[in-house]
């Protein structure tokens, strides 16, 4: 009986040692798997933080682009107004002005648009260009350009909107040119 108890005690001790060894091995495995999952959790967490940061910055980048477009527009208008100082009204036409400081004709104004012409034009050129600019006013092209620029300001990041804006401006010019040419006789068209 004493030997049985010694054997049983040795088995308990052996089992306890085996259990302890197994327990230690299990702890090591858990530590290894925990550290591996911690590393993957950390790297995926970093990627998620970066994505969240980038996406949270996008509205600010978009708004910055809008502000840049609006500031550019205001600065362009200020420069244009400076160039229009000292313009001379054309006596034969209402709301038509000649200026020494501009290089191409254009229409300015929303409610009461005015035509501004460079002073270097001949009488014949002046007649056709005034007709051209009047067609812009009749077709409300100054309104269309303003609305299109507002769309461009909102969608400044989209190259297709830029292309559409540029092509629309060219189409407006060609439509007015065609209208003026259509009213010319054969000798004037040459």
XYZ file of N, CA, C and O in Angstrom:
760
model
N 0.824 -1.176 0.000
C 0.000 0.000 0.000
C 0.870 1.242 0.000
O 0.537 2.223 -0.650
N 1.981 1.175 0.760
C 2.894 2.311 0.787
C 3.528 2.492 -0.584
O 3.706 3.616 -1.058
N 3.846 1.384 -1.240
C 4.447 1.507 -2.554
C 3.424 2.035 -3.562
O 3.752 2.760 -4.486
N 2.131 1.614 -3.371
C 1.082 2.115 -4.245
C 0.933 3.614 -4.089
O 0.798 4.327 -5.062
N 1.005 4.075 -2.824
C 0.885 5.503 -2.571
C 2.083 6.254 -3.150
O 1.942 7.346 -3.685
N 3.273 5.652 -3.066
C 4.461 6.281 -3.636
C 4.322 6.390 -5.168
O 4.667 7.398 -5.764
N 3.811 5.287 -5.772
C 3.625 5.316 -7.232
C 2.579 6.366 -7.591
O 2.758 7.150 -8.514
N 1.472 6.354 -6.812
C 0.405 7.318 -7.073
C 0.913 8.737 -6.872
O 0.597 9.622 -7.652
N 1.682 8.983 -5.859
C 2.245 10.292 -5.569
C 3.194 10.694 -6.689
O 3.208 11.854 -7.133
N 4.015 9.726 -7.180
C 4.929 10.011 -8.278
C 4.140 10.356 -9.550
O 4.517 11.263 -10.295
N 3.021 9.613 -9.772
C 2.196 9.922 -10.934
C 1.606 11.322 -10.822
O 1.546 12.056 -11.800
N 1.149 11.680 -9.615
C 0.605 13.028 -9.412
C 1.676 14.062 -9.672
O 1.431 15.064 -10.333
N 2.871 13.796 -9.137
C 3.970 14.730 -9.358
C 4.312 14.798 -10.847
O 4.562 15.871 -11.379
N 4.360 13.613 -11.482
C 4.648 13.588 -12.919
C 3.557 14.296 -13.705
O 3.821 15.045 -14.630
N 2.318 14.047 -13.364
C 1.209 14.696 -14.053
C 1.261 16.196 -13.820
O 1.036 16.976 -14.721
N 1.599 16.527 -12.598
C 1.672 17.941 -12.293
C 2.790 18.591 -13.100
O 2.610 19.662 -13.663
N 3.910 17.913 -13.177
C 5.014 18.450 -13.979
C 4.624 18.487 -15.456
O 4.926 19.446 -16.164
N 3.975 17.401 -15.914
C 3.508 17.378 -17.303
C 2.479 18.478 -17.547
O 2.506 19.154 -18.573
N 1.553 18.591 -16.600
C 0.543 19.647 -16.740
C 1.186 21.021 -16.765
O 0.803 21.882 -17.550
N 2.157 21.213 -15.897
C 2.858 22.508 -15.858
C 3.582 22.751 -17.176
O 3.519 23.837 -17.750
N 4.237 21.719 -17.696
C 4.950 21.858 -18.969
C 3.967 22.174 -20.096
O 4.229 23.042 -20.932
N 2.845 21.433 -20.104
C 1.820 21.703 -21.119
C 1.263 23.112 -20.981
O 1.038 23.802 -21.965
N 1.051 23.500 -19.741
C 0.512 24.835 -19.493
C 1.478 25.921 -19.971
O 1.092 26.904 -20.600
N 2.766 25.697 -19.679
C 3.786 26.660 -20.119
C 3.823 26.710 -21.648
O 3.880 27.776 -22.252
N 3.762 25.547 -22.320
C 3.764 25.505 -23.773
C 2.531 26.210 -24.339
O 2.610 26.918 -25.338
N 1.391 25.997 -23.725
C 0.162 26.659 -24.172
C 0.279 28.174 -24.011
O -0.143 28.930 -24.874
N 0.844 28.634 -22.882
C 1.043 30.069 -22.659
C 1.962 30.669 -23.726
O 1.717 31.762 -24.240
N 3.048 29.906 -24.044
C 3.960 30.393 -25.072
C 3.256 30.500 -26.429
O 3.438 31.460 -27.156
N 2.447 29.477 -26.743
C 1.705 29.522 -28.001
C 0.738 30.691 -28.030
O 0.623 31.392 -29.030
N 0.041 30.901 -26.908
C -0.891 32.021 -26.850
C -0.162 33.352 -26.965
O -0.616 34.258 -27.645
N 0.991 33.467 -26.300
C 1.775 34.704 -26.388
C 2.224 34.956 -27.830
O 2.171 36.072 -28.326
N 2.681 33.861 -28.504
C 3.118 34.007 -29.889
C 1.954 34.408 -30.790
O 2.090 35.274 -31.644
N 0.804 33.765 -30.611
C -0.343 34.108 -31.455
C -0.861 35.496 -31.123
O -1.283 36.235 -31.999
N -0.809 35.887 -29.856
C -1.254 37.217 -29.457
C -0.341 38.272 -30.060
O -0.802 39.272 -30.596
N 0.979 38.055 -30.014
C 1.895 39.057 -30.566
C 1.738 39.142 -32.080
O 1.799 40.212 -32.661
N 1.498 38.000 -32.749
C 1.288 38.028 -34.204
C -0.006 38.758 -34.530
O -0.055 39.570 -35.451
N -1.063 38.484 -33.758
C -2.325 39.173 -34.026
C -2.224 40.647 -33.652
O -2.839 41.485 -34.285
N -1.430 40.957 -32.620
C -1.217 42.365 -32.255
C -0.535 43.101 -33.400
O -0.886 44.230 -33.711
N 0.483 42.436 -34.028
C 1.183 43.077 -35.137
C 0.236 43.297 -36.318
O 0.231 44.360 -36.921
N -0.575 42.278 -36.629
C -1.503 42.449 -37.744
C -2.579 43.462 -37.392
O -3.005 44.243 -38.224
N -3.014 43.457 -36.152
C -4.003 44.442 -35.712
C -3.420 45.846 -35.795
O -4.047 46.765 -36.276
N -2.168 45.980 -35.387
C -1.519 47.285 -35.406
C -1.346 47.779 -36.840
O -1.635 48.929 -37.131
N -0.893 46.914 -37.759
C -0.688 47.359 -39.131
C -2.022 47.661 -39.815
O -2.133 48.637 -40.549
N -3.049 46.836 -39.582
C -4.354 47.139 -40.183
C -4.968 48.371 -39.546
O -5.647 49.147 -40.200
N -4.702 48.543 -38.256
C -5.202 49.726 -37.551
C -4.531 50.983 -38.104
O -5.186 52.008 -38.295
N -3.220 50.903 -38.381
C -2.509 52.056 -38.958
C -3.076 52.405 -40.330
O -3.279 53.565 -40.642
N -3.326 51.385 -41.154
C -3.895 51.618 -42.482
C -5.276 52.255 -42.370
O -5.619 53.159 -43.131
N -6.054 51.776 -41.405
C -7.393 52.340 -41.202
C -7.298 53.796 -40.747
O -8.060 54.648 -41.209
N -6.348 54.093 -39.876
C -6.164 55.474 -39.398
C -5.747 56.372 -40.559
O -6.252 57.473 -40.715
N -4.831 55.885 -41.410
C -4.380 56.684 -42.560
C -5.547 56.931 -43.505
O -5.755 58.052 -43.967
N -6.320 55.872 -43.806
C -7.479 56.043 -44.697
C -8.477 57.022 -44.110
O -9.008 57.871 -44.815
N -8.739 56.908 -42.822
C -9.672 57.818 -42.162
C -9.154 59.244 -42.218
O -9.913 60.172 -42.488
N -7.859 59.424 -42.007
C -7.266 60.758 -42.043
C -7.366 61.355 -43.446
O -7.744 62.502 -43.607
N -7.041 60.566 -44.465
C -7.106 61.061 -45.842
C -8.540 61.438 -46.199
O -8.795 62.509 -46.741
N -9.484 60.549 -45.879
C -10.882 60.829 -46.217
C -11.438 61.998 -45.420
O -12.295 62.722 -45.908
N -10.948 62.196 -44.219
C -11.437 63.339 -43.451
C -10.847 64.652 -43.959
O -11.412 65.718 -43.729
N -9.718 64.585 -44.678
C -9.099 65.796 -45.238
C -9.702 66.202 -46.581
O -9.589 67.355 -46.985
N -10.328 65.263 -47.291
C -10.849 65.548 -48.629
C -11.816 66.734 -48.681
O -11.695 67.566 -49.579
N -12.766 66.868 -47.758
C -13.643 68.050 -47.823
C -12.882 69.368 -47.674
O -13.216 70.351 -48.330
N -11.836 69.357 -46.860
C -11.049 70.583 -46.680
C -10.248 70.905 -47.943
O -10.110 72.073 -48.315
N -9.728 69.874 -48.603
C -9.008 70.078 -49.861
C -9.966 70.619 -50.919
O -9.630 71.551 -51.653
N -11.166 70.038 -50.995
C -12.175 70.493 -51.956
C -12.546 71.950 -51.698
O -12.605 72.763 -52.622
N -12.792 72.297 -50.426
C -13.148 73.682 -50.091
C -11.995 74.637 -50.387
O -12.224 75.766 -50.833
N -10.771 74.191 -50.165
C -9.605 75.019 -50.483
C -9.556 75.308 -51.981
O -9.275 76.432 -52.399
N -9.836 74.304 -52.798
C -9.876 74.507 -54.248
C -10.941 75.508 -54.652
O -10.717 76.353 -55.522
N -12.099 75.444 -54.013
C -13.175 76.399 -54.305
C -12.740 77.809 -53.935
O -12.947 78.757 -54.697
N -12.116 77.943 -52.772
C -11.649 79.267 -52.330
C -10.606 79.806 -53.300
O -10.635 80.987 -53.667
N -9.699 78.950 -53.754
C -8.667 79.381 -54.714
C -9.327 79.865 -56.010
O -8.943 80.911 -56.557
N -10.306 79.124 -56.493
C -11.009 79.532 -57.724
C -11.718 80.876 -57.527
O -11.686 81.727 -58.418
N -12.368 81.063 -56.391
C -13.076 82.322 -56.137
C -12.104 83.489 -55.980
O -12.362 84.585 -56.496
N -10.993 83.264 -55.296
C -9.984 84.321 -55.138
C -9.405 84.689 -56.506
O -9.235 85.871 -56.817
N -9.133 83.673 -57.333
C -8.644 83.932 -58.685
C -9.644 84.785 -59.465
O -9.264 85.731 -60.159
N -10.913 84.464 -59.345
C -11.962 85.208 -60.049
C -12.009 86.662 -59.582
O -12.109 87.584 -60.403
N -11.952 86.875 -58.284
C -12.000 88.241 -57.738
C -10.772 89.038 -58.183
O -10.890 90.191 -58.604
N -9.594 88.425 -58.120
C -8.363 89.113 -58.540
C -8.425 89.457 -60.029
O -8.036 90.551 -60.443
N -8.946 88.541 -60.840
C -9.085 88.818 -62.281
C -10.026 89.985 -62.533
O -9.756 90.838 -63.384
N -11.132 90.044 -61.798
C -12.074 91.157 -61.964
C -11.452 92.489 -61.529
O -11.668 93.516 -62.178
N -10.687 92.471 -60.447
C -10.019 93.698 -59.991
C -9.029 94.180 -61.051
O -8.983 95.377 -61.375
N -8.235 93.267 -61.609
C -7.281 93.638 -62.665
C -8.003 94.176 -63.895
O -7.565 95.149 -64.516
N -9.111 93.525 -64.242
C -9.881 93.977 -65.397
C -10.428 95.383 -65.166
O -10.355 96.241 -66.050
N -10.977 95.619 -63.997
C -11.512 96.957 -63.678
C -10.424 98.027 -63.750
O -10.677 99.145 -64.199
N -9.211 97.685 -63.313
C -8.094 98.640 -63.413
C -7.779 98.965 -64.864
O -7.461 100.099 -65.202
N -7.857 97.938 -65.735
C -7.583 98.154 -67.159
C -8.683 98.950 -67.850
O -8.455 99.518 -68.917
N -9.860 98.984 -67.273
C -10.968 99.709 -67.885
C -11.050 101.167 -67.469
O -11.915 101.902 -67.941
N -10.136 101.585 -66.607
C -10.112 102.992 -66.206
C -9.699 103.839 -67.408
O -8.768 103.502 -68.133
N -10.427 104.904 -67.645
C -10.103 105.793 -68.757
C -10.681 105.336 -70.083
O -10.236 105.789 -71.136
N -11.674 104.450 -70.055
C -12.283 104.043 -71.320
C -13.173 105.163 -71.856
O -13.628 106.026 -71.124
N -13.397 105.138 -73.150
C -14.164 106.195 -73.824
C -15.428 105.579 -74.411
O -15.348 104.576 -75.138
N -16.594 106.146 -74.139
C -17.822 105.600 -74.751
C -17.843 105.884 -76.248
O -17.431 106.955 -76.699
N -18.303 104.911 -76.978
C -18.439 105.070 -78.420
C -19.722 105.853 -78.677
O -20.803 105.440 -78.256
N -19.644 107.031 -79.339
C -20.824 107.889 -79.474
C -21.969 107.255 -80.279
O -23.135 107.505 -79.999
N -21.647 106.428 -81.242
C -22.698 105.869 -82.102
C -23.423 104.678 -81.487
O -24.464 104.273 -81.976
N -22.898 104.111 -80.422
C -23.480 102.910 -79.817
C -23.691 103.115 -78.315
O -22.886 103.752 -77.647
N -24.779 102.539 -77.820
C -25.058 102.605 -76.381
C -24.361 101.431 -75.683
O -24.360 100.313 -76.187
N -23.759 101.682 -74.533
C -23.062 100.679 -73.718
C -21.892 100.012 -74.435
O -21.597 98.851 -74.214
N -21.243 100.763 -75.319
C -20.035 100.281 -75.995
C -18.912 101.254 -75.671
O -19.064 102.466 -75.837
N -17.784 100.711 -75.214
C -16.657 101.534 -74.773
C -15.374 101.069 -75.446
O -15.202 99.892 -75.727
N -14.483 102.041 -75.662
C -13.171 101.747 -76.246
C -12.118 102.025 -75.176
O -12.166 103.041 -74.484
N -11.159 101.088 -75.073
C -10.116 101.223 -74.060
C -8.748 100.960 -74.671
O -8.596 100.100 -75.549
N -7.754 101.695 -74.203
C -6.377 101.512 -74.672
C -5.670 100.355 -73.967
O -4.619 99.914 -74.421
N -6.215 99.873 -72.873
C -5.501 98.922 -72.026
C -5.993 97.478 -72.140
O -5.611 96.631 -71.336
N -6.808 97.202 -73.134
C -7.262 95.818 -73.338
C -6.834 95.352 -74.725
O -6.612 96.165 -75.629
N -6.709 94.024 -74.889
C -6.214 93.493 -76.163
C -7.299 92.769 -76.958
O -7.127 92.534 -78.156
N -8.398 92.396 -76.319
C -9.468 91.724 -77.053
C -10.830 92.222 -76.568
O -10.968 92.652 -75.423
N -11.832 92.180 -77.427
C -13.166 92.654 -77.035
C -13.852 91.659 -76.094
O -13.591 90.457 -76.144
N -14.740 92.170 -75.246
C -15.484 91.313 -74.329
C -16.699 92.049 -73.797
O -16.840 93.263 -73.951
N -17.576 91.289 -73.150
C -18.791 91.812 -72.523
C -18.628 91.662 -71.016
O -18.220 90.598 -70.537
N -18.948 92.734 -70.284
C -18.897 92.687 -68.811
C -20.213 93.211 -68.275
O -20.741 94.213 -68.759
N -20.711 92.553 -67.271
C -21.941 92.990 -66.618
C -22.982 91.895 -66.630
O -23.002 91.054 -67.531
N -23.844 91.934 -65.632
C -24.883 90.911 -65.531
C -26.233 91.493 -65.923
O -26.894 91.000 -66.834
N -26.620 92.554 -65.268
C -27.935 93.151 -65.528
C -27.878 94.098 -66.724
O -28.712 94.056 -67.614
N -26.872 94.952 -66.729
C -26.703 95.891 -67.834
C -25.325 95.656 -68.461
O -24.359 96.371 -68.156
N -25.210 94.648 -69.327
C -23.886 94.329 -69.888
C -23.360 95.433 -70.801
O -24.120 96.079 -71.508
N -22.043 95.606 -70.718
C -21.372 96.611 -71.533
C -20.331 95.915 -72.411
O -19.721 94.942 -72.007
N -20.138 96.481 -73.588
C -19.155 95.946 -74.533
C -17.906 96.812 -74.458
O -17.988 98.038 -74.553
N -16.756 96.154 -74.289
C -15.476 96.860 -74.259
C -14.631 96.386 -75.438
O -14.502 95.184 -75.685
N -14.089 97.369 -76.156
C -13.315 97.090 -77.362
C -11.921 97.697 -77.245
O -11.762 98.784 -76.680
N -10.902 97.032 -77.827
C -9.572 97.650 -77.858
C -9.554 98.821 -78.836
O -10.307 98.838 -79.822
N -8.718 99.773 -78.581
C -8.684 100.989 -79.403
C -7.979 100.797 -80.741
O -8.039 101.662 -81.601
N -7.350 99.675 -80.954
C -6.555 99.455 -82.167
C -7.360 98.886 -83.332
O -6.786 98.497 -84.346
N -8.685 98.872 -83.267
C -9.514 98.277 -84.320
C -9.843 99.285 -85.412
O -10.026 100.475 -85.144
N -9.943 98.789 -86.636
C -10.346 99.652 -87.757
C -11.868 99.809 -87.728
O -12.566 99.089 -87.006
N -12.397 100.710 -88.552
C -13.848 100.958 -88.593
C -14.616 99.712 -89.016
O -15.658 99.389 -88.444
N -14.106 99.002 -90.012
C -14.795 97.804 -90.510
C -14.776 96.696 -89.448
O -15.792 96.039 -89.221
N -13.611 96.486 -88.832
C -13.513 95.494 -87.748
C -14.436 95.860 -86.604
O -15.102 94.988 -86.025
N -14.493 97.119 -86.290
C -15.328 97.603 -85.190
C -16.794 97.230 -85.414
O -17.462 96.744 -84.507
N -17.259 97.393 -86.632
C -18.649 97.088 -86.948
C -18.958 95.600 -86.704
O -19.958 95.260 -86.072
N -18.095 94.725 -87.202
C -18.336 93.284 -87.053
C -18.172 92.816 -85.609
O -18.921 91.963 -85.141
N -17.218 93.370 -84.947
C -16.991 92.960 -83.556
C -18.131 93.428 -82.661
O -18.564 92.694 -81.762
N -18.652 94.612 -82.924
C -19.810 95.077 -82.139
C -21.006 94.154 -82.384
O -21.708 93.771 -81.436
N -21.222 93.749 -83.634
C -22.299 92.796 -83.935
C -22.082 91.466 -83.192
O -23.010 90.897 -82.623
N -20.845 91.003 -83.216
C -20.487 89.760 -82.534
C -20.806 89.859 -81.035
O -21.455 88.968 -80.472
N -20.358 90.929 -80.416
C -20.573 91.092 -78.970
C -22.056 91.288 -78.647
O -22.540 90.833 -77.613
N -22.793 91.960 -79.530
C -24.234 92.114 -79.311
C -24.957 90.767 -79.377
O -25.938 90.548 -78.665
N -24.472 89.882 -80.233
C -25.061 88.538 -80.274
C -24.804 87.798 -78.962
O -25.666 87.042 -78.496
N -23.626 88.008 -78.377
C -23.360 87.417 -77.050
C -24.407 87.905 -76.043
O -24.943 87.108 -75.260
N -24.673 89.195 -76.064
C -25.645 89.758 -75.112
C -27.044 89.236 -75.415
O -27.781 88.854 -74.489
N -27.417 89.180 -76.676
C -28.755 88.709 -77.056
C -28.961 87.248 -76.642
O -30.038 86.868 -76.203
N -27.904 86.445 -76.761
C -27.994 85.023 -76.415
C -27.796 84.760 -74.921
O -27.850 83.625 -74.487
N -27.535 85.819 -74.154
C -27.285 85.705 -72.698
C -26.045 84.853 -72.400
O -25.991 84.131 -71.409
N -25.036 84.972 -73.250
C -23.809 84.206 -73.050
C -23.076 84.604 -71.771
O -22.416 83.760 -71.153
N -23.194 85.867 -71.376
C -22.531 86.295 -70.141
C -23.147 85.584 -68.936
O -22.451 85.293 -67.961
N -24.436 85.284 -68.973
C -25.084 84.501 -67.907
C -24.625 83.047 -67.960
O -24.334 82.431 -66.936
N -24.596 82.497 -69.159
C -24.192 81.097 -69.329
C -22.766 80.885 -68.836
O -22.472 79.910 -68.143
N -21.867 81.804 -69.196
C -20.475 81.685 -68.748
C -20.365 81.777 -67.222
O -19.565 81.073 -66.613
N -21.172 82.642 -66.627
C -21.141 82.783 -65.171
C -21.614 81.493 -64.489
O -20.992 81.017 -63.533
N -22.689 80.907 -64.995
C -23.198 79.656 -64.424
C -22.193 78.521 -64.649
O -21.940 77.706 -63.754
N -21.607 78.471 -65.829
C -20.609 77.439 -66.124
C -19.385 77.602 -65.241
O -18.802 76.611 -64.781
N -18.974 78.849 -64.973
C -17.825 79.055 -64.085
C -18.171 78.646 -62.658
O -17.308 78.134 -61.942
N -19.407 78.847 -62.240
C -19.823 78.386 -60.902
C -19.730 76.857 -60.830
O -19.243 76.307 -59.833
N -20.170 76.171 -61.883
C -20.049 74.707 -61.918
C -18.583 74.283 -61.910
O -18.201 73.322 -61.238
N -17.757 75.010 -62.656
C -16.325 74.721 -62.682
C -15.701 74.944 -61.314
O -14.845 74.169 -60.884
N -16.133 75.964 -60.617
C -15.607 76.243 -59.278
C -15.938 75.108 -58.321
O -15.099 74.702 -57.520
N -17.142 74.581 -58.408
C -17.551 73.488 -57.522
C -16.834 72.190 -57.902
O -16.404 71.436 -57.035
N -16.670 71.952 -59.195
C -16.060 70.703 -59.683
C -14.649 70.949 -60.208
O -14.246 70.348 -61.210
N -13.881 71.778 -59.525
C -12.541 72.162 -59.977
C -11.606 70.978 -60.124
O -10.636 71.021 -60.881
N -11.853 69.898 -59.435
C -10.969 68.734 -59.418
C -11.203 67.800 -60.602
O -10.425 66.885 -60.838
N -12.270 68.039 -61.370
C -12.660 67.129 -62.445
C -12.161 67.656 -63.794
O -12.635 68.681 -64.280
N -11.233 66.954 -64.434
C -10.702 67.438 -65.721
C -11.766 67.483 -66.819
O -11.661 68.295 -67.739
N -12.780 66.647 -66.724
C -13.840 66.682 -67.735
C -14.644 67.976 -67.665
O -15.082 68.501 -68.689
N -14.840 68.499 -66.467
C -15.556 69.768 -66.317
C -14.711 70.902 -66.889
O -15.236 71.806 -67.538
N -13.403 70.863 -66.669
C -12.512 71.867 -67.258
C -12.597 71.824 -68.787
O -12.696 72.857 -69.449
N -12.540 70.613 -69.332
C -12.613 70.470 -70.780
C -13.964 70.962 -71.309
O -14.019 71.658 -72.324
N -15.030 70.619 -70.598
C -16.362 71.064 -71.021
C -16.462 72.584 -70.987
O -17.047 73.190 -71.889
N -15.874 73.207 -69.973
C -15.916 74.670 -69.863
C -15.167 75.329 -71.022
O -15.676 76.264 -71.651
N -13.985 74.834 -71.315
C -13.184 75.403 -72.406
C -13.901 75.229 -73.741
O -13.998 76.170 -74.545
N -14.426 74.041 -73.982
C -15.133 73.789 -75.242
C -16.418 74.604 -75.340
O -16.771 75.078 -76.427
N -17.109 74.791 -74.217
C -18.320 75.611 -74.225
C -17.994 77.058 -74.597
O -18.698 77.668 -75.400
N -16.917 77.579 -74.042
C -16.516 78.957 -74.370
C -16.185 79.083 -75.861
O -16.575 80.064 -76.509
N -15.490 78.086 -76.411
C -15.186 78.109 -77.844
C -16.468 78.031 -78.667
O -16.609 78.729 -79.679
N -17.403 77.176 -78.245
C -18.675 77.055 -78.969
C -19.470 78.350 -78.949
O -20.089 78.727 -79.957
N -19.465 79.052 -77.819
C -20.172 80.335 -77.736
C -19.579 81.337 -78.722
O -20.312 82.064 -79.403
N -18.262 81.366 -78.802
C -17.597 82.286 -79.728
C -17.899 81.916 -81.187
O -18.210 82.786 -82.001
N -17.821 80.640 -81.490
C -18.080 80.209 -82.870
C -19.533 80.463 -83.281
O -19.803 80.820 -84.431
N -20.466 80.297 -82.350
C -21.879 80.540 -82.663
C -22.109 82.012 -82.995
O -22.843 82.337 -83.940
N -21.473 82.903 -82.246
C -21.628 84.337 -82.536
C -20.917 84.704 -83.839
O -21.424 85.530 -84.602
N -19.752 84.106 -84.085
C -19.058 84.347 -85.358
C -19.933 83.906 -86.532
O -20.060 84.615 -87.530
N -20.523 82.723 -86.406
C -21.371 82.210 -87.475
C -22.565 83.123 -87.725
O -22.932 83.389 -88.869
N -23.139 83.644 -86.663
C -24.293 84.539 -86.801
C -23.910 85.820 -87.546
O -24.649 86.300 -88.402
N -22.755 86.375 -87.223
C -22.298 87.601 -87.893
C -21.983 87.312 -89.352
O -22.369 88.070 -90.249
N -21.306 86.200 -89.617
C -20.935 85.855 -91.001
C -22.175 85.569 -91.837
O -22.237 85.919 -93.020
N -23.175 84.954 -91.239
C -24.410 84.645 -91.968
C -25.077 85.913 -92.490
O -25.689 85.912 -93.563
N -24.957 87.014 -91.756
C -25.598 88.262 -92.158
C -24.761 89.058 -93.151
O -25.208 90.108 -93.627
N -23.548 88.634 -93.440
C -22.697 89.349 -94.395
C -23.043 88.958 -95.822
O -23.523 87.855 -96.074
N -22.768 89.871 -96.750
C -22.924 89.496 -98.152
C -21.624 88.828 -98.634
O -20.633 88.770 -97.912
N -21.619 88.355 -99.859
C -20.522 87.561 -100.379
C -19.197 88.325 -100.366
O -18.163 87.771 -100.017
N -19.210 89.585 -100.753
C -17.970 90.368 -100.805
C -17.421 90.629 -99.423
O -16.202 90.671 -99.229
N -18.280 90.789 -98.438
C -17.822 91.019 -97.052
C -17.232 89.759 -96.458
O -16.320 89.829 -95.637
N -17.740 88.611 -96.844
C -17.226 87.348 -96.307
C -15.795 87.079 -96.756
O -15.035 86.403 -96.069
N -15.425 87.613 -97.900
C -14.069 87.399 -98.415
C -13.125 88.172 -97.574
O -12.090 87.938 -97.198
